[in-house]
mmCIF file of C-alpha atoms in Angstrom:
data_model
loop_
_atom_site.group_PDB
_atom_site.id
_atom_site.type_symbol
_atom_site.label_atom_id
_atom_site.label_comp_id
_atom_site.label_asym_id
_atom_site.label_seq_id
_atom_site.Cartn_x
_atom_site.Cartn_y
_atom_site.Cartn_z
ATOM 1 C CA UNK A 1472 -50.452 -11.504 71.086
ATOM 2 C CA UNK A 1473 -52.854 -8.945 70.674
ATOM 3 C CA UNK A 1474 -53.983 -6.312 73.555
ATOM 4 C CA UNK A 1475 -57.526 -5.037 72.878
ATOM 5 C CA UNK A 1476 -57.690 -1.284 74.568
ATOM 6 C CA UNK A 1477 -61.012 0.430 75.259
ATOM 7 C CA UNK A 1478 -61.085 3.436 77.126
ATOM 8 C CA UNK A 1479 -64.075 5.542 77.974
ATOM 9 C CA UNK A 1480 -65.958 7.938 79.912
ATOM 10 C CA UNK A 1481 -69.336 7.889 80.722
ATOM 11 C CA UNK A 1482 -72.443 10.428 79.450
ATOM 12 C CA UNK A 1483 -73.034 12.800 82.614
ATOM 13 C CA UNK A 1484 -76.409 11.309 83.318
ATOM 14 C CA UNK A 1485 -75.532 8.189 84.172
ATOM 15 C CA UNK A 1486 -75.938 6.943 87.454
ATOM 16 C CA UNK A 1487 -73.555 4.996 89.867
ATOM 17 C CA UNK A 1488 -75.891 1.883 89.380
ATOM 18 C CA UNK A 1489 -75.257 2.152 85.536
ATOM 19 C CA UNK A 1490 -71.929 2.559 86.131
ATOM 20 C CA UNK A 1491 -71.374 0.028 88.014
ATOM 21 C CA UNK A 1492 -73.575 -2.623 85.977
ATOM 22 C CA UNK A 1493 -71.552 -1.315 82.460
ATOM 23 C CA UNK A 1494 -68.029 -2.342 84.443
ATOM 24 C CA UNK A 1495 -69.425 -5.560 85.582
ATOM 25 C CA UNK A 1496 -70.371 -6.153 82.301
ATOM 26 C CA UNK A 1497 -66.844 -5.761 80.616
ATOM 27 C CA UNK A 1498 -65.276 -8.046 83.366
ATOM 28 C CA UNK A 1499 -67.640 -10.624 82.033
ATOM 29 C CA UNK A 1500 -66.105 -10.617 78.903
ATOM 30 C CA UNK A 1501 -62.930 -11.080 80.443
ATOM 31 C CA UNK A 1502 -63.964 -13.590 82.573
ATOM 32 C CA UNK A 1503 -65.993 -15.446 80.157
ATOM 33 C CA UNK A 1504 -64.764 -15.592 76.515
ATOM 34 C CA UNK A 1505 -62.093 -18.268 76.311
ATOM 35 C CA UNK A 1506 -60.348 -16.902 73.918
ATOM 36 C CA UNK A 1507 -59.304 -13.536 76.360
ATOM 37 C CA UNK A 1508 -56.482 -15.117 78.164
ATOM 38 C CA UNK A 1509 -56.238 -12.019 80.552
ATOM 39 C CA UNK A 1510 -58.003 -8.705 80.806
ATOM 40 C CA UNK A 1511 -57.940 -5.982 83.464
ATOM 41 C CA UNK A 1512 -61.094 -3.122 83.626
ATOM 42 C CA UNK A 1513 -60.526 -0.251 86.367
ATOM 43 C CA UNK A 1514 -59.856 3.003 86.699
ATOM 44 C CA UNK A 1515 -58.029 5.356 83.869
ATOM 45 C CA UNK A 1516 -55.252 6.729 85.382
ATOM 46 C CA UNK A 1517 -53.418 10.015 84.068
ATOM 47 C CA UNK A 1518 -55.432 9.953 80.593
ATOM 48 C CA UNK A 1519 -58.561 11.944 79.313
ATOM 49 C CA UNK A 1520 -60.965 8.807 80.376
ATOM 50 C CA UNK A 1521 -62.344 7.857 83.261
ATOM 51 C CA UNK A 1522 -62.313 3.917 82.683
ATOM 52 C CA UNK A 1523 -59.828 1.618 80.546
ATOM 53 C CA UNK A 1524 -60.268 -2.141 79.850
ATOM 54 C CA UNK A 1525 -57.753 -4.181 78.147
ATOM 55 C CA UNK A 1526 -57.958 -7.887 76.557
ATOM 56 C CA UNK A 1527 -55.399 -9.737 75.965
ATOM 57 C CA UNK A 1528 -55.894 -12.025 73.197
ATOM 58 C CA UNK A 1529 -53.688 -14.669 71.226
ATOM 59 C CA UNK A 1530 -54.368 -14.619 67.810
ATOM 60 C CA UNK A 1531 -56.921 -13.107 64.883
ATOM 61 C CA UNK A 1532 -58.600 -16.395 65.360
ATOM 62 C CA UNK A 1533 -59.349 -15.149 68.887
ATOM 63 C CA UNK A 1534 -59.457 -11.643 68.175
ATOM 64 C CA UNK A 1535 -62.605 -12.836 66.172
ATOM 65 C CA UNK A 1536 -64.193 -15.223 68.898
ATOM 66 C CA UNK A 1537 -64.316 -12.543 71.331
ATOM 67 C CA UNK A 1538 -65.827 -9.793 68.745
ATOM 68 C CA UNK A 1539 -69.017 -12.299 67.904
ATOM 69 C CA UNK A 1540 -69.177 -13.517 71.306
ATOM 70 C CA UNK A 1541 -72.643 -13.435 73.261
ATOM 71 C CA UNK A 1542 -71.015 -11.747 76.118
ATOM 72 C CA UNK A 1543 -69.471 -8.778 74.399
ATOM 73 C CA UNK A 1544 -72.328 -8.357 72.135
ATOM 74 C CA UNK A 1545 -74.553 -7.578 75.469
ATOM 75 C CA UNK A 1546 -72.111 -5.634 76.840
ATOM 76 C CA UNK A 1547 -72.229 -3.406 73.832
ATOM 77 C CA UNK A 1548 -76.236 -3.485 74.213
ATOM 78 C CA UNK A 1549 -76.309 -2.472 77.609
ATOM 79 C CA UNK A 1550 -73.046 -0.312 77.696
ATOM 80 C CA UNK A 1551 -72.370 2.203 74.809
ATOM 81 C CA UNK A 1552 -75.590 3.938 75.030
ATOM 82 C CA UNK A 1553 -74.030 5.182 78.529
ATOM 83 C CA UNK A 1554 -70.834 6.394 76.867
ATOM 84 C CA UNK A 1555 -70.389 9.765 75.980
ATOM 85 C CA UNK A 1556 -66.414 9.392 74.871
ATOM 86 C CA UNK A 1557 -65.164 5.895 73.425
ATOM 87 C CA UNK A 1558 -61.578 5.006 72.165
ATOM 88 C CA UNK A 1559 -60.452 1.462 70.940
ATOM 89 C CA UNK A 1560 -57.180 0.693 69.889
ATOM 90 C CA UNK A 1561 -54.667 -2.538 69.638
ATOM 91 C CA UNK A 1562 -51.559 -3.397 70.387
ATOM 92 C CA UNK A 1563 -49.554 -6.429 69.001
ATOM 93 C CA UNK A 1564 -45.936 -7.983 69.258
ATOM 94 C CA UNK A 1565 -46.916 -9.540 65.989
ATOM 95 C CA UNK A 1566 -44.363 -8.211 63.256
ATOM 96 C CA UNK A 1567 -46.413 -8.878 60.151
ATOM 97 C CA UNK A 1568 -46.970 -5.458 58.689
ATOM 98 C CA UNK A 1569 -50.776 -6.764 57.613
ATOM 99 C CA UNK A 1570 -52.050 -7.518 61.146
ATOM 100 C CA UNK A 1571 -53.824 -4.350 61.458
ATOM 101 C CA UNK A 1572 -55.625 -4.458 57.913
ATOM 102 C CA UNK A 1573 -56.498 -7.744 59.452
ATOM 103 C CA UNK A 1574 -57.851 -6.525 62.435
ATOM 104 C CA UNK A 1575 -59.533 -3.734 60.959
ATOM 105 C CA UNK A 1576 -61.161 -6.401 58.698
ATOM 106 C CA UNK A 1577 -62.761 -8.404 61.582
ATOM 107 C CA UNK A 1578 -64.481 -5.341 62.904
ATOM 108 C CA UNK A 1579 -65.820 -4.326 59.566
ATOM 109 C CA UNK A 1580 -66.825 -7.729 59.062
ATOM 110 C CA UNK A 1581 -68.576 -7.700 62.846
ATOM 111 C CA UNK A 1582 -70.632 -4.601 61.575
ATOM 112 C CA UNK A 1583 -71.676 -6.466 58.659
ATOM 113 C CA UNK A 1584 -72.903 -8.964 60.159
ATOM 114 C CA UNK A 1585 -74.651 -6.966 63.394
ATOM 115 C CA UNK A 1586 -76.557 -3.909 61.834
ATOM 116 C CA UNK A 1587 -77.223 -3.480 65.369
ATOM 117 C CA UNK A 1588 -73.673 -2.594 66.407
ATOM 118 C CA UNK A 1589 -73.226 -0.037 63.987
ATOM 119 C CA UNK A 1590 -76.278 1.764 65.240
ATOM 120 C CA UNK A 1591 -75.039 1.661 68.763
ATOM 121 C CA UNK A 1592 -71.585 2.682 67.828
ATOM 122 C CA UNK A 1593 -73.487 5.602 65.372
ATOM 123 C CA UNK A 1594 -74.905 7.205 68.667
ATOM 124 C CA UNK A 1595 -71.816 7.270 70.875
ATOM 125 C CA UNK A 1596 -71.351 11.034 70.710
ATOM 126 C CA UNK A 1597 -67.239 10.934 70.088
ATOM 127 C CA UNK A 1598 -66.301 7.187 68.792
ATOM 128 C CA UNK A 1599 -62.900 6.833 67.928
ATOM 129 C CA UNK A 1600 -61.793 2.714 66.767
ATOM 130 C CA UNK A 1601 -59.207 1.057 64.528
ATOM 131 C CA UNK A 1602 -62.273 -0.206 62.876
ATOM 132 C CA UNK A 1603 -65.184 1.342 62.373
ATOM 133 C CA UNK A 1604 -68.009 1.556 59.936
ATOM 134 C CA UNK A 1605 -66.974 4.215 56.782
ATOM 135 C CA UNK A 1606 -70.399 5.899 56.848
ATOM 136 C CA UNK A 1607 -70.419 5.641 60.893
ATOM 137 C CA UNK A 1608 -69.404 9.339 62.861
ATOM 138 C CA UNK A 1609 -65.451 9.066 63.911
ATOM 139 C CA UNK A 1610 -63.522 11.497 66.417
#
């Protein structure tokens, strides 16, 4: 099992509306990628964020079906030019010692493959991932 973490906190300038559409948006990829067999998006208590979403997914094969999916692709579109502070990090129970040169493959693969997501990423003012692009801005 692999938990997907994400926490954030939102550029000053955005609105409640924004907000509010950019949370709705990450429930939707809980909601609608199969391979996210449960996810939670509220409130980040006690931390330096003000929002935390977490997906729990199965395997690599999953891990990869929710980073090409539709769903999360728009909510990148629509959400990370609101974001002014981004984490990303996972959690596993698997004990192979390569799972997270595995995971960290599937995200640089994902940037291959969408120019367009390593632009968005590139303009998140403080980006921090497991995975991100080596020429890409990191925290």
């Amino acid at each position: 099992m692999i938990f997907h973490v994400n926490r954030l906190t939102f550029r000053p300038e955005v609105d409640d509306r924004q907000r509010a559409e950019a949370l709705d948006r990450l429930r939707l990829q809980g909601s609608e990628i199969d391979a996210v067999t449960s996810w939670v998006v509220g409130p980040d208590i006690g931390g330096d964020y003000e929002w935390g979403a977490v997906f729990a997914i199965e395997d690599l094969e999953g891990y990869w079906e929710y980073l090409v999916h539709p769903v999360h692709f728009e909510s990148q579109k629509a959400g990370l030019p609101l974001i002014g502070r981004f984490v990303s990090f996972d959690i596993t129970d698997d004990d192979d010692p390569g799972i997270g040169a595995r995971i960290a493959e599937l995200h640089e693969r994902s940037y291959r493959e969408n120019p367009e997501l390593a632009t968005l990423v590139g303009d998140v003012p403080s980006f921090a991932a497991g995975a991100v692009p080596e020429d890409e801005p990191r925290s």
